[in-house]
Each structure stands twice: as structure tokens, then as C-alpha cells.
């Protein structure tokens, strides 16, 4: 009979690793082929000892080998039990109580005739009727299954849209504009009324791609999507402000005016909307006094909040004051603009125009030359006219 690895090394299955190692060293020394002149019998034994030690010295391989031995032992035991049962059992004959050991069976009546043997009682089959109650029950079940399917699809679409939107937010924060737009497109393909995704894609198209037409479409869709929801007022105000900026950039001042007014109705602390409405009223609608009121109100809000006023709005406020012939106030406003950016060509050009309006041509030409040096095209033309 073939031996297992424990029998080859001469150790019990519970032997520790140290005993297995000592047994291997002893047998390897005794059975080494060099000590027996290359005898094939000893060579085979030496190989078996080496293989057994390779398995039992590795804890993982030993555990797997022990499991295989247990399985083989269990199968052998089951086979032995089955063989013993088959050998000890023979054909069994059932005998009724009180039946004699020998002799023909007793009959209590004559055998049944053919008509009796083939008699079957026929039960009339009842006709199945599908009544009105059954119809409504089936119809209700079909409707429930249909509604469940629709609800499951809506829920899964919302989950997928939210996952894509979260990935888009991450890509947008990292400055990965193309990836952010792709993820937003995926989110909107699952749920075209996802207001947050529409707002973010509009912002990306407005600020990064400078596609004002597409950005305006996204902002309008976001407003429609939020029409039936509890939209936070500041968020809606900022959305309307961005919509107004798109409309102003598309040379639609009346639509921009309406969007700015709606934004300020929702949030009167939105300084950016005051400034943008003032710029739109001055440059496009030619409403100087309302424009100046908006520009000063927005600048005051930013100043109280400790936030810087954008340079373009300071320039616009100065232009409104100059248009109203309030030259000293205009000059003071332009000086504030120069403090934030001393060599801005547009501010220098506006100071030159203001000096010309007050009859100081020399100072005007000096401002024009500084603006031309800064690279402002209108200042270059005005400086050339001074020579």
C-alpha cells in the first residue's frame, strides 16, 4: 500500500514542525544515494522523503494536505460501510400476519371480472368561468406590475444622474473642464430636469466655453425644472443673475433688465446683481441716474462685506458721474479704480476724457499717453490725436 507523507517521514499527523524537520534530516542522511552507491531503491526513497518534507514544512500546504487526507479517509469509510451493508442484506419477502409458512394463498372471493377491473368513476368536469371580479383583479395586478417597473426605472435614473453629477462636481473642482462637461451630459441623459446639473453646465459654458447661447438655455431649463420644487431663494437669485449676464452679452438689454430685477426681488443682498443692472442701464438702456443708484448700492454692499469691487464697475460708475457732469466725484471714483490696478489702460483713458471735458487738454493727453503705453487701443488713438 502507498504511504502518505507522515508515514514516509515516520511521524504522526500531529507532529510539530521541529519533529518533522529532525525526521527529514535523519532520513535524508540515511537514504542519500551517495552513501549507497547509487542504488535505485534508496534513490526513490530519498525522493519520497524530500517530497514529503516539502509539503509538511509549509504550513499552508500541510493544512491543505491534511484536509485531503481527511476527505480520503471519510470516503474510504463510507465505501466500507456501503460494502458491508450490501454483503449482509438479502432479498426480503413480505408475509402477512397469520399466513401459513407454505401452501397456496387463501381466497375470500372469486376473482373480479373484466368489467369490474376496468370500471372508472367518471366525474363531470366543471366549466371554468371568468367573471367580472376576476377581470378587475387581473387588470389591477397588471397595473401594479407596470407601475412598479416605471417607479424602479425612475429611481435608477435618478441614482445614475446623481452619481454622474457628483463625478462632474469633482472634475469641475479639479479644473478638468472637458471631463466635467461629459459627466454632466451623462447625468442629463438620465434625468433632463436635474436642476443642479443644468446650473453647473450653464456655468461651465458661460465662464469656460464662452457659449452664452447654450448657457442661457441651460439656465432657463434649470429655472423650469425648479419651478415645481422648493428652490432656495439665494440660489434662484444667483441663477437669474447669471441668466441676465448671458442676455446682456447677447445684446438683449431688456431681457437682462428683467432677469436682474427678478434676482433682486428674491435676494436684495446680491451686490453683483445691482452692479450688473447698473452697467446694463447705463451702457445699453441709457438710464444714467437709475444706473448710478444701482452701482453705488452694489459697491456699498461689497465694501460693507469687506469684498473688493470689480474694476469694471468702478469705471462704469465713474462714467455715469461724468455723464451727469459730477466731475470731482467721477475723478475720485477713477482714482479708486487706479488704486486697485495702477496701469489699467481703460481707467487712464477715462481720466483723459474727463480732463478734456473739464478743459484740461494737457492732463488729458498725458493720461492718453499712459493708457497707450499700457496697450489700450482707444488710448493709442487719442494719444495720436494729441500730437
Coordinates of C-alpha atoms in Angstrom, one line a residue, residues 243-377:
X243 CA -29.1 84.4 -16.9
X244 CA -29.1 88.2 -17.0
X245 CA -25.3 88.3 -17.7
X246 CA -25.8 85.9 -20.6
X247 CA -28.6 88.1 -22.0
X248 CA -26.5 91.2 -21.7
X249 CA -23.7 89.5 -23.5
X250 CA -26.1 88.5 -26.3
X251 CA -27.2 92.2 -26.6
X252 CA -30.6 91.7 -25.2
X253 CA -30.7 94.5 -22.6
X254 CA -34.4 94.4 -21.9
X255 CA -34.3 90.7 -21.1
X256 CA -31.2 91.2 -19.0
X257 CA -33.0 94.0 -17.1
X258 CA -35.9 91.7 -16.3
X259 CA -33.6 88.9 -15.1
X260 CA -31.7 91.3 -12.8
X261 CA -34.9 92.7 -11.4
X262 CA -36.3 89.2 -10.6
X263 CA -33.0 88.3 -9.0
X264 CA -33.0 91.3 -6.7
X265 CA -36.7 90.7 -5.8
X266 CA -35.6 87.3 -4.5
X267 CA -32.4 88.4 -2.8
X268 CA -31.8 92.1 -2.1
X269 CA -28.3 91.4 -0.8
X270 CA -27.0 90.2 -4.1
X271 CA -24.5 93.0 -4.8
X272 CA -23.4 91.5 -8.1
X273 CA -26.9 91.9 -9.5
X274 CA -27.0 95.6 -8.5
X275 CA -23.7 96.2 -10.3
X276 CA -24.7 94.3 -13.4
X277 CA -28.1 96.0 -13.6
X278 CA -26.4 99.4 -13.2
X279 CA -24.0 98.6 -16.0
X280 CA -26.8 97.4 -18.2
X281 CA -28.9 100.5 -17.5
X282 CA -26.0 102.9 -18.3
X283 CA -24.4 101.3 -21.3
X284 CA -27.4 99.8 -23.1
X285 CA -30.6 101.4 -21.7
X286 CA -29.2 104.9 -21.3
X287 CA -30.7 105.3 -17.9
X288 CA -28.0 107.2 -16.2
X289 CA -29.5 108.1 -12.8
X290 CA -31.0 104.6 -12.1
X291 CA -27.7 103.1 -13.2
X292 CA -25.7 105.3 -10.8
X293 CA -28.0 104.4 -7.9
X294 CA -27.6 100.6 -8.6
X295 CA -23.8 100.9 -9.0
X296 CA -23.4 102.8 -5.7
X297 CA -25.7 100.5 -3.9
X298 CA -23.9 97.4 -5.1
X299 CA -20.5 99.0 -4.3
X300 CA -21.7 99.8 -0.8
X301 CA -22.8 96.3 -0.1
X302 CA -19.4 94.9 -1.2
X303 CA -17.5 97.4 0.8
X304 CA -19.5 96.6 4.0
X305 CA -18.9 92.9 3.4
X306 CA -15.2 93.5 3.1
X307 CA -15.1 92.3 -0.6
X308 CA -13.3 94.1 -3.4
X309 CA -15.3 96.0 -6.0
X310 CA -14.6 94.7 -9.6
X311 CA -12.7 97.3 -11.6
X312 CA -15.2 97.4 -14.5
X313 CA -18.0 98.6 -12.2
X314 CA -15.8 101.4 -10.7
X315 CA -15.1 102.5 -14.3
X316 CA -18.8 102.4 -15.1
X317 CA -19.8 104.3 -12.0
X318 CA -17.2 107.0 -12.9
X319 CA -18.6 107.2 -16.4
X320 CA -22.1 107.7 -15.0
X321 CA -20.9 110.5 -12.8
X322 CA -19.0 112.2 -15.7
X323 CA -22.2 111.9 -17.8
X324 CA -24.0 113.8 -15.1
X325 CA -21.2 116.4 -15.0
X326 CA -20.3 115.4 -11.5
X327 CA -16.6 115.6 -12.4
X328 CA -15.0 115.6 -9.0
X329 CA -16.9 112.6 -7.9
X330 CA -16.0 110.9 -11.2
X331 CA -12.3 111.7 -10.7
X332 CA -12.4 110.3 -7.2
X333 CA -14.1 107.1 -8.4
X334 CA -11.5 106.7 -11.2
X335 CA -8.7 107.2 -8.6
X336 CA -10.2 104.2 -6.6
X337 CA -10.0 102.2 -9.8
X338 CA -6.4 103.1 -10.3
X339 CA -5.6 102.1 -6.7
X340 CA -6.7 98.6 -7.4
X341 CA -4.9 98.5 -10.8
X342 CA -2.5 101.5 -11.3
X343 CA -1.6 100.9 -15.0
X344 CA -5.0 99.9 -16.4
X345 CA -5.3 101.5 -19.8
X346 CA -9.1 101.9 -19.8
X347 CA -9.1 103.8 -16.5
X348 CA -6.3 106.1 -17.8
X349 CA -8.3 106.7 -20.9
X350 CA -11.4 107.6 -19.0
X351 CA -9.4 110.0 -16.8
X352 CA -8.1 111.6 -20.0
X353 CA -11.6 112.1 -21.3
X354 CA -12.6 113.6 -18.0
X355 CA -9.8 116.0 -18.1
X356 CA -10.7 117.1 -21.7
X357 CA -14.3 117.6 -20.6
X358 CA -13.0 120.0 -17.9
X359 CA -10.9 121.8 -20.5
X360 CA -7.5 120.4 -19.3
X361 CA -6.1 119.1 -22.6
X362 CA -2.6 118.8 -21.3
X363 CA -3.6 116.5 -18.5
X364 CA -5.9 114.6 -20.9
X365 CA -3.1 113.9 -23.3
X366 CA -0.8 112.8 -20.5
X367 CA -3.4 110.2 -19.4
X368 CA -3.9 109.2 -23.0
X369 CA -0.1 108.5 -23.4
X370 CA -0.1 106.4 -20.3
X371 CA -3.1 104.5 -21.5
X372 CA -1.4 104.0 -24.9
X373 CA 1.7 102.7 -23.1
X374 CA -0.5 100.2 -21.2
X375 CA -1.8 99.0 -24.6
X376 CA -5.3 100.2 -24.6
X377 CA -6.4 100.8 -28.2

